[in-house]
CSV table of C-alpha atoms and ligand atoms in Angstrom, one decimal:
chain,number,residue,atom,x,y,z
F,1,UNK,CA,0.0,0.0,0.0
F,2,UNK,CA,1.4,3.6,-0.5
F,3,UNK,CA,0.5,6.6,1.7
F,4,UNK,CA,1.0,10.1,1.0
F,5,UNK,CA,2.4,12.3,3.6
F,6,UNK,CA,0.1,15.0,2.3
F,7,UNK,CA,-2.5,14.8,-0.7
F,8,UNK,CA,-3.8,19.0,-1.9
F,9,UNK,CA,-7.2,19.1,-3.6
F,10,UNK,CA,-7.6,20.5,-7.2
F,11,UNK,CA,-10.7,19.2,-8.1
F,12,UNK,CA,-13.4,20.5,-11.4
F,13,UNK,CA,-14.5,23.2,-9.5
F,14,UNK,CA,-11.3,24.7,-8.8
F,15,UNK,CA,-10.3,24.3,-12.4
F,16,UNK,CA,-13.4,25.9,-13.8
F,17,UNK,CA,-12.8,28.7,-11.2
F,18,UNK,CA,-9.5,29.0,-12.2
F,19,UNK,CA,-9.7,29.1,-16.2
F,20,UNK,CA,-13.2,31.6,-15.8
F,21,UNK,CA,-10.7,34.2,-13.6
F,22,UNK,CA,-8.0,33.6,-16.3
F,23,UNK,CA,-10.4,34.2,-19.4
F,24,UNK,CA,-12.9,37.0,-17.6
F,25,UNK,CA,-10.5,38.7,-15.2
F,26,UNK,CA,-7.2,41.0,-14.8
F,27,UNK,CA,-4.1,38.6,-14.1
F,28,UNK,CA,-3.3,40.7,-11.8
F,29,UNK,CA,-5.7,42.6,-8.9
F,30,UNK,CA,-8.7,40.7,-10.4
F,31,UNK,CA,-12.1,41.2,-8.9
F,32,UNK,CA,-11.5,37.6,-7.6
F,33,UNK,CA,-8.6,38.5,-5.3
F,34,UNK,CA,-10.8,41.2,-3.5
F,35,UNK,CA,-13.5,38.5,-2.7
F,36,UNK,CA,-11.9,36.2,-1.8
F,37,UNK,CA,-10.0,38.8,1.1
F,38,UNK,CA,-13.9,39.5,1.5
F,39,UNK,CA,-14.7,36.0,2.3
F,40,UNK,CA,-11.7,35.5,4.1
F,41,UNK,CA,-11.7,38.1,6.5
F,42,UNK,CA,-16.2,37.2,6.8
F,43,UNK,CA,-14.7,33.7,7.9
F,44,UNK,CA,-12.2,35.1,10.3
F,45,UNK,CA,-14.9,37.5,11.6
F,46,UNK,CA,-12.6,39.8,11.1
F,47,UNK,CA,-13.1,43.6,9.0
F,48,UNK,CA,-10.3,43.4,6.2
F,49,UNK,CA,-8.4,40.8,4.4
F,50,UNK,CA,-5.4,41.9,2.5
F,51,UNK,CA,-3.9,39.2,0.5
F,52,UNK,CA,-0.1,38.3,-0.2
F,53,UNK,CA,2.0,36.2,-2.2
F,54,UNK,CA,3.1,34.4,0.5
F,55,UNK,CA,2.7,33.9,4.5
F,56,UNK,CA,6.1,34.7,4.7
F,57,UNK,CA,4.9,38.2,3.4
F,58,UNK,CA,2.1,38.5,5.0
F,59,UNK,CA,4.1,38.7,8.2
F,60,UNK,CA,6.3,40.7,6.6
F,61,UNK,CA,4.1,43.6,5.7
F,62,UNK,CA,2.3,43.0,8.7
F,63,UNK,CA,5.7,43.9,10.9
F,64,UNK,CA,6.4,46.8,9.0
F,65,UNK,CA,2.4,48.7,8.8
F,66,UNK,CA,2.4,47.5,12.9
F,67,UNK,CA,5.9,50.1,13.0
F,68,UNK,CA,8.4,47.6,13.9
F,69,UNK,CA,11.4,48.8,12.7
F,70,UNK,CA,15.6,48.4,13.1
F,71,UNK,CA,16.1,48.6,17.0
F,72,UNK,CA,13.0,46.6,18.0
F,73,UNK,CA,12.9,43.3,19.0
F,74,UNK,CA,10.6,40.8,18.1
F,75,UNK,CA,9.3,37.5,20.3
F,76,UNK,CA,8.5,34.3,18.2
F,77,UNK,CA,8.7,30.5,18.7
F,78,UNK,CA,11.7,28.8,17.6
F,79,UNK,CA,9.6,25.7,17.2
F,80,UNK,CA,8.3,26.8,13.5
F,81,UNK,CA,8.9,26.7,9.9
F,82,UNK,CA,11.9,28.9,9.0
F,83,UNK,CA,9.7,32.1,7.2
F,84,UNK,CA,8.2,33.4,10.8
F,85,UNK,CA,11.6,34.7,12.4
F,86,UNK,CA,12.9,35.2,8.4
F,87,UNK,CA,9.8,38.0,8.1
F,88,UNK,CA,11.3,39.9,11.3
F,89,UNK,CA,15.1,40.1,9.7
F,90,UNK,CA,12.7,40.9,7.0
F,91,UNK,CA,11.6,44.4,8.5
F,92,UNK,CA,15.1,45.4,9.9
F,93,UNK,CA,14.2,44.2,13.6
F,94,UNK,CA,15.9,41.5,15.7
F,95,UNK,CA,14.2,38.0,16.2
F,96,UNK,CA,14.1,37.0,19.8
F,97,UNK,CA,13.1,33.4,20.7
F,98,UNK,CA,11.1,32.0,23.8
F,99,UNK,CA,11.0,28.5,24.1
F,100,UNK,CA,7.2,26.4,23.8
F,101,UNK,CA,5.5,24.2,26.0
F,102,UNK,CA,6.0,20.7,25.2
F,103,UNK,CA,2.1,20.0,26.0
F,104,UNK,CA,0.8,22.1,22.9
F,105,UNK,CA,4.5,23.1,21.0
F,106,UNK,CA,3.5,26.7,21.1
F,107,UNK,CA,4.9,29.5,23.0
F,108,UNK,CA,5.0,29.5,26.8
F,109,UNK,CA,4.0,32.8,28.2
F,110,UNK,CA,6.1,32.6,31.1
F,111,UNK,CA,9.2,32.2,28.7
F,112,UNK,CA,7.7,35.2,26.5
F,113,UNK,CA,7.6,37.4,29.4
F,114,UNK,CA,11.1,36.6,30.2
F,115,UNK,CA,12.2,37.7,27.0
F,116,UNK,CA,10.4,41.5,26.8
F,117,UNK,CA,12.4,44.0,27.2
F,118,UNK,CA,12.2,47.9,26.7
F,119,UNK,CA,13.0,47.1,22.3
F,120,UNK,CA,10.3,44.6,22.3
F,121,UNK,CA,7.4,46.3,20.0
F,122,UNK,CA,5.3,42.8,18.9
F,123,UNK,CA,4.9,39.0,19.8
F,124,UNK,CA,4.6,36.5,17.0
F,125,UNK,CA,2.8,33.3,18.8
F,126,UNK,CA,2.6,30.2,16.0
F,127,UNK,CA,-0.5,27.8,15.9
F,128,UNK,CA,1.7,24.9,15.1
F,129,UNK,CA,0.3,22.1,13.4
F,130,UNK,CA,-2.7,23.7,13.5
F,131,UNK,CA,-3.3,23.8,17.0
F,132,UNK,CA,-4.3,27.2,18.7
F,133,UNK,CA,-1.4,28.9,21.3
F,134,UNK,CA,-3.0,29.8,24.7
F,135,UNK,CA,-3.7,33.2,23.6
F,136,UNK,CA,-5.6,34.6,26.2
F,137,UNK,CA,-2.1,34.3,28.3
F,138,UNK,CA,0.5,35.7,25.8
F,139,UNK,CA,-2.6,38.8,24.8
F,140,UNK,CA,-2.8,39.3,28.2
F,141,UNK,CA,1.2,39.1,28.6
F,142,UNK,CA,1.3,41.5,25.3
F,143,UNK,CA,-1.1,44.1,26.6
F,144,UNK,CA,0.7,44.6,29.3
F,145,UNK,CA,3.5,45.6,27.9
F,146,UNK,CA,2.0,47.0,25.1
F,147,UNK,CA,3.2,44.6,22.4
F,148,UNK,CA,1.4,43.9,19.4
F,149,UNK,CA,0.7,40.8,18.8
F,150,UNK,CA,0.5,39.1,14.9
F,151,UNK,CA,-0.8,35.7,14.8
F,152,UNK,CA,1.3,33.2,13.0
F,153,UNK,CA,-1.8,31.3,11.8
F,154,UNK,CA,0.2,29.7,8.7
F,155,UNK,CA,-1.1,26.2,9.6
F,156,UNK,CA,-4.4,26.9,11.2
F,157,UNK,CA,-7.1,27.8,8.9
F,158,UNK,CA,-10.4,27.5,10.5
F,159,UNK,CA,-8.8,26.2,14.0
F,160,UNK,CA,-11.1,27.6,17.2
F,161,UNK,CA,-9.7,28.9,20.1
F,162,UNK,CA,-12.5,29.5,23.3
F,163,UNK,CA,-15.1,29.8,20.5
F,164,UNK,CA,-13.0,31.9,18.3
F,165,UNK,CA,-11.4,31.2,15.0
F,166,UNK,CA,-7.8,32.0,15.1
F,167,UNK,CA,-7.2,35.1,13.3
F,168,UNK,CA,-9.2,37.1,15.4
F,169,UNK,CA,-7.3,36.6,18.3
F,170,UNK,CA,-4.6,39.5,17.5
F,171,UNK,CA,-4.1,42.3,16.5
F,172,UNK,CA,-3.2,41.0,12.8
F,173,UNK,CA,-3.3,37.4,11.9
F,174,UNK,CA,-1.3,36.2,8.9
F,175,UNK,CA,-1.9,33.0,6.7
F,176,UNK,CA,0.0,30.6,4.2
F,177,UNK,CA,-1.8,29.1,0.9
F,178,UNK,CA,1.1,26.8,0.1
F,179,UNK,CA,0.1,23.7,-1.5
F,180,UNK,CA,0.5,21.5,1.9
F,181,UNK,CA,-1.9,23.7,3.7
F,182,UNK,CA,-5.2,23.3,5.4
F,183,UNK,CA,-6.5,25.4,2.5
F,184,UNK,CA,-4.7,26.1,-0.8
F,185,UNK,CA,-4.8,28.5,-3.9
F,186,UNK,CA,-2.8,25.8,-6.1
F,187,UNK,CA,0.5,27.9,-5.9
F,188,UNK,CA,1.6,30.3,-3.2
F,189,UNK,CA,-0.4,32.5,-1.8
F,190,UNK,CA,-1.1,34.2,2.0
F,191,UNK,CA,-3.2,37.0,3.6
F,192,UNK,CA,-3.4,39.1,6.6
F,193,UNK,CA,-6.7,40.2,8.1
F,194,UNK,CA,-7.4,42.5,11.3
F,195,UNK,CA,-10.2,44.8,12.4
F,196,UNK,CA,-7.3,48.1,12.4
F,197,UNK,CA,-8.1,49.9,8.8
F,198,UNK,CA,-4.9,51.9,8.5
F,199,UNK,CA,-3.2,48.8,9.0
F,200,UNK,CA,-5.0,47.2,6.0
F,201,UNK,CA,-4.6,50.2,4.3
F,202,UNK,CA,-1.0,49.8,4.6
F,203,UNK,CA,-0.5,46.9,3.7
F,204,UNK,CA,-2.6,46.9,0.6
F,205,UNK,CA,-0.3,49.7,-0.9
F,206,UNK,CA,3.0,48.0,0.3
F,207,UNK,CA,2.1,44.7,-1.4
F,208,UNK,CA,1.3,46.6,-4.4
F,209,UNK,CA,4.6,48.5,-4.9
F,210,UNK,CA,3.6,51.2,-2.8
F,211,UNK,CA,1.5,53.1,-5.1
F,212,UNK,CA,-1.1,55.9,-4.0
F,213,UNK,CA,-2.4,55.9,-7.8
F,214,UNK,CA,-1.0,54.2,-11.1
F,215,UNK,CA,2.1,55.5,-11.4
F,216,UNK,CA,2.5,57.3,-8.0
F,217,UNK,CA,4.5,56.1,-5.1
F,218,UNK,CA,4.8,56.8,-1.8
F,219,UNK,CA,6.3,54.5,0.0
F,220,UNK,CA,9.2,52.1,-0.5
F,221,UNK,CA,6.9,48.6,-1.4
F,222,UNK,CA,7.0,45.7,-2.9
F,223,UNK,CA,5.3,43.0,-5.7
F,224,UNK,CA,3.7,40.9,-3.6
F,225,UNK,CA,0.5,40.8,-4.6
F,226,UNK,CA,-2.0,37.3,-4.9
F,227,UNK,CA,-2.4,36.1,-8.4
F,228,UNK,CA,-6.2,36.6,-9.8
F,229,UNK,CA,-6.3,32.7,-10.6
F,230,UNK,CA,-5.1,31.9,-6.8
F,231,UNK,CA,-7.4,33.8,-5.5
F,232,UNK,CA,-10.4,32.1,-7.7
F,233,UNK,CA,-8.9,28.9,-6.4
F,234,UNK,CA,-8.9,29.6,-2.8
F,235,UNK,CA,-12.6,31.4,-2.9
F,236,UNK,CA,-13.8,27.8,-4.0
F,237,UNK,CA,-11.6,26.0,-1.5
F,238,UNK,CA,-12.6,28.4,1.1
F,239,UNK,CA,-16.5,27.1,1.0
F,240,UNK,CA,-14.9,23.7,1.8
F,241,UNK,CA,-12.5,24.5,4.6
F,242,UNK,CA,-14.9,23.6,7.4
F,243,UNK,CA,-15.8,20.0,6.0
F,244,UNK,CA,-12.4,19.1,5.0
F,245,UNK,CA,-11.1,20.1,9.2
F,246,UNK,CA,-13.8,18.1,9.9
F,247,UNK,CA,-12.3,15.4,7.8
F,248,UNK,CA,-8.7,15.5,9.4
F,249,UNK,CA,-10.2,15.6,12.7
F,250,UNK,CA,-11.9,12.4,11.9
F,251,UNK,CA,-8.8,11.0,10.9
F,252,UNK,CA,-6.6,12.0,13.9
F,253,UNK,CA,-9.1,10.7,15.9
F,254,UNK,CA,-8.3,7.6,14.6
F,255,UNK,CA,-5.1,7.4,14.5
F,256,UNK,CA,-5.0,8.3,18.6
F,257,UNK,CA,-7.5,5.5,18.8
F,258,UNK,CA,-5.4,3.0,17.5
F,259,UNK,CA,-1.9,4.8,18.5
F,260,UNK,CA,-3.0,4.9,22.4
F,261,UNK,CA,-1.7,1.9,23.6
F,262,UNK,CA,2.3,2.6,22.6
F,263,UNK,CA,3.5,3.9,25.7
F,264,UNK,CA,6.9,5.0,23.2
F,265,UNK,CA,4.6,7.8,21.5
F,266,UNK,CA,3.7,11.0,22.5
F,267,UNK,CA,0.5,12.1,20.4
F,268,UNK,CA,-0.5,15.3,19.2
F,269,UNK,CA,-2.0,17.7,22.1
F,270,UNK,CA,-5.3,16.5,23.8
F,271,UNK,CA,-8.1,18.6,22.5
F,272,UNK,CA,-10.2,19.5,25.6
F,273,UNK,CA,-13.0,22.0,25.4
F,274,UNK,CA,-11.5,25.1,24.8
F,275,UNK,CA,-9.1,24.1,21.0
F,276,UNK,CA,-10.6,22.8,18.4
F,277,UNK,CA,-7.2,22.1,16.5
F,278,UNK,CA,-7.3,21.5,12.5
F,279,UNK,CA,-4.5,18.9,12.1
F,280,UNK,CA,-2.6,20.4,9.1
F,281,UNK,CA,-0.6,18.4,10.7
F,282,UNK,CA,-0.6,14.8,12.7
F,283,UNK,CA,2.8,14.4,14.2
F,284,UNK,CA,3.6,12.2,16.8
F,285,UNK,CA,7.2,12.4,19.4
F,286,UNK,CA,9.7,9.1,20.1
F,287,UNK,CA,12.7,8.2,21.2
F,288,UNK,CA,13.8,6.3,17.9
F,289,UNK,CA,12.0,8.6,15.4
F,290,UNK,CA,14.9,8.4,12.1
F,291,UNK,CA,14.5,4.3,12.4
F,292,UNK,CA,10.4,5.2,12.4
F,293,UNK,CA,10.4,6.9,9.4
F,294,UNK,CA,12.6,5.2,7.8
F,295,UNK,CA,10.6,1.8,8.6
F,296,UNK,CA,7.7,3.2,7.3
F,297,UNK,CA,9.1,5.0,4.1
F,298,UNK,CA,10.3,1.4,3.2
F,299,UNK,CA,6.5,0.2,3.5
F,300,UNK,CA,4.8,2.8,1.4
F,301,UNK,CA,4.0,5.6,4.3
F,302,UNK,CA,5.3,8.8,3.3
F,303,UNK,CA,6.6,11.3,6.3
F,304,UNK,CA,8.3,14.3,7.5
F,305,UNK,CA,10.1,16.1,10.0
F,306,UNK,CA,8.4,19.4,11.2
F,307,UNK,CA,11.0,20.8,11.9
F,308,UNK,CA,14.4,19.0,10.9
F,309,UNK,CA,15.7,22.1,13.2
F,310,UNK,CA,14.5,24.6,15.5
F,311,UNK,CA,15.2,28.2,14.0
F,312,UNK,CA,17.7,29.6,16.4
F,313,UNK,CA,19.7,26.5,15.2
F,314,UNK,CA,19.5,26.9,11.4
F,315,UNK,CA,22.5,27.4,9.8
F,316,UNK,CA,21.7,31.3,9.1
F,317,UNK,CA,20.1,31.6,12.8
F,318,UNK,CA,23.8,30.3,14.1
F,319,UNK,CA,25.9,32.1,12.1
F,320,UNK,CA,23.9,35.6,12.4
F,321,UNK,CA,23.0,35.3,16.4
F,322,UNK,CA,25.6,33.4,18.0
F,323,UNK,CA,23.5,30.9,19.0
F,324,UNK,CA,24.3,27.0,19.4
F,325,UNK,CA,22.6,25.0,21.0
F,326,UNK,CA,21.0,24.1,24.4
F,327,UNK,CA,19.2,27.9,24.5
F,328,UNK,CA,15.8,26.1,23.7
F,329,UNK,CA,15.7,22.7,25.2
F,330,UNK,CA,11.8,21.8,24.5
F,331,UNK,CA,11.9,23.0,21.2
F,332,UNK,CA,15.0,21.2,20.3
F,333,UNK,CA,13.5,18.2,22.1
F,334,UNK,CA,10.4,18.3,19.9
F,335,UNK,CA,13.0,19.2,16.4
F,336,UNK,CA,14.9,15.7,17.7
F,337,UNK,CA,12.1,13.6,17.8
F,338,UNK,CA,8.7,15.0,15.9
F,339,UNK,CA,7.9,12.6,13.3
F,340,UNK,CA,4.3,13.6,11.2
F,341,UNK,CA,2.5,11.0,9.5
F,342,UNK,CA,0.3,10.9,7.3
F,343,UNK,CA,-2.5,13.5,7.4
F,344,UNK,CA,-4.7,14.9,4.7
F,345,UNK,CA,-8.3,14.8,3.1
F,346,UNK,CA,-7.7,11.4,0.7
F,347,UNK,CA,-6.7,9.1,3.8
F,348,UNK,CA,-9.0,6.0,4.2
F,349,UNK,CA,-10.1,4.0,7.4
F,350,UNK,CA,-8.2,1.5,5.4
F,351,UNK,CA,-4.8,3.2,5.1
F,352,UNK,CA,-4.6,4.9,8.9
F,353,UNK,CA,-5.6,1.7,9.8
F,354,UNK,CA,-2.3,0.2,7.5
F,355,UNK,CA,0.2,3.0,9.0
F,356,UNK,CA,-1.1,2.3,12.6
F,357,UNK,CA,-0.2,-1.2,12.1
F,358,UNK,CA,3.0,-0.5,10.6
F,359,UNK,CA,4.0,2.0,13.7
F,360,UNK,CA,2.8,-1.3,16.3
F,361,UNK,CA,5.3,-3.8,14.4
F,362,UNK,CA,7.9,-1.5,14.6
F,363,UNK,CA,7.7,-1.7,18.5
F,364,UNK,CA,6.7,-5.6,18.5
F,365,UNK,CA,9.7,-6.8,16.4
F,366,UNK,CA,12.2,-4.4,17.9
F,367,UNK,CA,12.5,-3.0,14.4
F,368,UNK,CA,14.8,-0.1,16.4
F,369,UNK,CA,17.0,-2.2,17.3
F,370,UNK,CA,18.0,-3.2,13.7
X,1,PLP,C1,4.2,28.5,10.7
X,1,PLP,C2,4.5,29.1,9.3
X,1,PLP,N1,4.8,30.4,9.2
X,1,PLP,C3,5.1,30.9,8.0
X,1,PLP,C4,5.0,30.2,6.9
X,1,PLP,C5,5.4,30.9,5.6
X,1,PLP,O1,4.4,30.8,4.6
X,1,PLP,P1,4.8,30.8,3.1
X,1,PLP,O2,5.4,29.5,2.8
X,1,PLP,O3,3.4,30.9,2.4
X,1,PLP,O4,5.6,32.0,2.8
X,1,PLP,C6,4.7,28.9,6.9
X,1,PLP,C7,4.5,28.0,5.7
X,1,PLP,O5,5.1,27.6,4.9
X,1,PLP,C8,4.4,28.3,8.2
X,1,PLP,O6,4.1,27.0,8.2
């Protein structure tokens, strides 16, 4: 049997979507791109969506219209995908890192409020996985010392946190179309919504090379605008998003049904009452995770390693800050032994049932020891 680590939807509606924006619509700023920041921001509950070409500049842009500048200092996980502390070299400012809880793998607000200091102007907390940071902590940690605080909501389309949908739960809240994600435009793609109007103001011009009108600039932006045909795409995947985290629920469900009884794994976060997590990832923690994979990659289960390394120890992170290791234990803990299976919309009770199996005869016949 094969299994795919990760399976994105482009089904006949998408396509039809996509070829009417291409034949009726500007490439570029089509009416398509400002409904689907309409819808968008409607299903964050939020006032304005701006779109990007990326997450990476979403968070970008959003650093830069909240004021953070050269001099500032910026607090983010370490535990994320490369792009969040890249958009804060990004805007001049200096990443600062405070390690995550090894319950949930998102930032711990008592480590955050260790690391604010006069220079710190915004928090970055990062819905890993897709499951929702304890927000009403690191707002309440950020108001207090009047930080603004972005939501790294990347991997979390349509997660709930206390009843809310993450997005809402900052002051700006950016998002990441790439293919692997929760929600896709069949490219790259992100957006930024919040309920602040000059800072959707401001990020609409920057992402469109600054311009006030055609031909007139004002300030210093950038081409970083959606495509038309991405944005027709993600309108249509957008009407979906709820069924399809229904869907990977379902499935992780299932896999911590029949994953349970292996004392040597550490599941995903319990969901409780207050998250209701989206899965854009399922990964699971052991001791002998490189034999794991490689077990399973030999029986037809694909799989990956979110993250290979923890940002402060990427090559760049080292070289630039100094650091080295041992500044982040949990997050290097989780980066030393995360292993994510496989987790998207095509699974069957068949196949989680097959890479359950698998995981249990790696554990009964010692495969680790091999
Ligand atoms: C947590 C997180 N932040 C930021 C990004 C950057 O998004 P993009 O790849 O769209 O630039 C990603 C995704 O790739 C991500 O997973």
């Amino acid at each position: 049997m094969k299994v795919f680590l990760a399976s994105p939807i482009f089904n006949d509606e998408m396509k039809k979507a996509a070829i009417d924006a291409l034949c009726s619509e500007r490439f570029v700023l089509g009416e398509s791109v400002f409904k689907f920041e309409e819808d968008f921001a409607r299903y964050c509950k939020m006032d304005y969506g701006v779109s990007t070409n990326s997450g990476t500049a979403a968070l970008h842009l959003a650093l830069v219209a909240l004021g953070v500048k050269r001099g500032h200092r910026v607090v983010t996980s370490p535990a994320s995908f490369v792009a969040t502390a890249n958009a804060v070299v990004h805007a001049g400012a200096t990443p600062v890192f405070a390690d995550v809880e090894l319950q949930t793998y998102n930032l711990d607000f008592e480590q955050l409020r260790q690391k604010i200091t006069s220079e710190t102007k915004a928090v970055i907390p990062v819905h890993l996985y897709g499951y929702p940071s304890d927000m009403d902590a690191i707002v309440e940690t950020a108001r207090r010392h009047g930080l603004c605080v972005i939501e790294d909501a990347c991997q979390a389309h349509g997660a709930v946190y206390k009843g809310r949908r993450v997005g809402s739960l900052g002051d700006v809240a950016c998002f990441s179309f790439y293919p692997s994600k929760n929600l896709t435009v069949a490219g790259d793609g992100g957006m930024l919504v919040t309920d602040d109007e000059e800072v959707a103001e401001k990020v609409a011009k920057m992402r469109d090379c600054g311009r006030v009108t055609k031909y007139v600039h004002d300030v210093i932006g950038y081409t970083s605008r959606l495509n038309t045909v991405n944005a027709a795409v993600g309108r249509v995947q957008l009407k979906h998003l709820d069924e399809w985290n229904e869907k990977r629920r379902k499935n992780a469900a299932l896999y911590d049904r029949f994953l349970s009884d292996l004392d040597e794994l550490v599941l995903p976060p319990s969901v409780g009452s207050e998250v209701e997590p989206v899965y854009h990832l399922y990964v699971i923690r052991l001791k002998h995770r490189n034999k794991l994979k490689k077990w399973l990659e030999e029986n037809g289960v694909g799989c990956g390693i979110h993250y290979v390394l923890p940002i402060h120890l990427q090559p760049i992170y080292k070289q630039l800050y100094g650091f080295s290791g041992g500044e982040y234990p949990k997050s290097e803990e989780l980066c030393r032994t995360c292993l994510s299976i496989p987790m998207h919309l095509h699974l069957t009770l068949d196949k989680i049932r097959y890479v359950s199996e698998k995981i249990h005869e790696f554990f009964e016949n010692k495969i680790y020891e091999k």
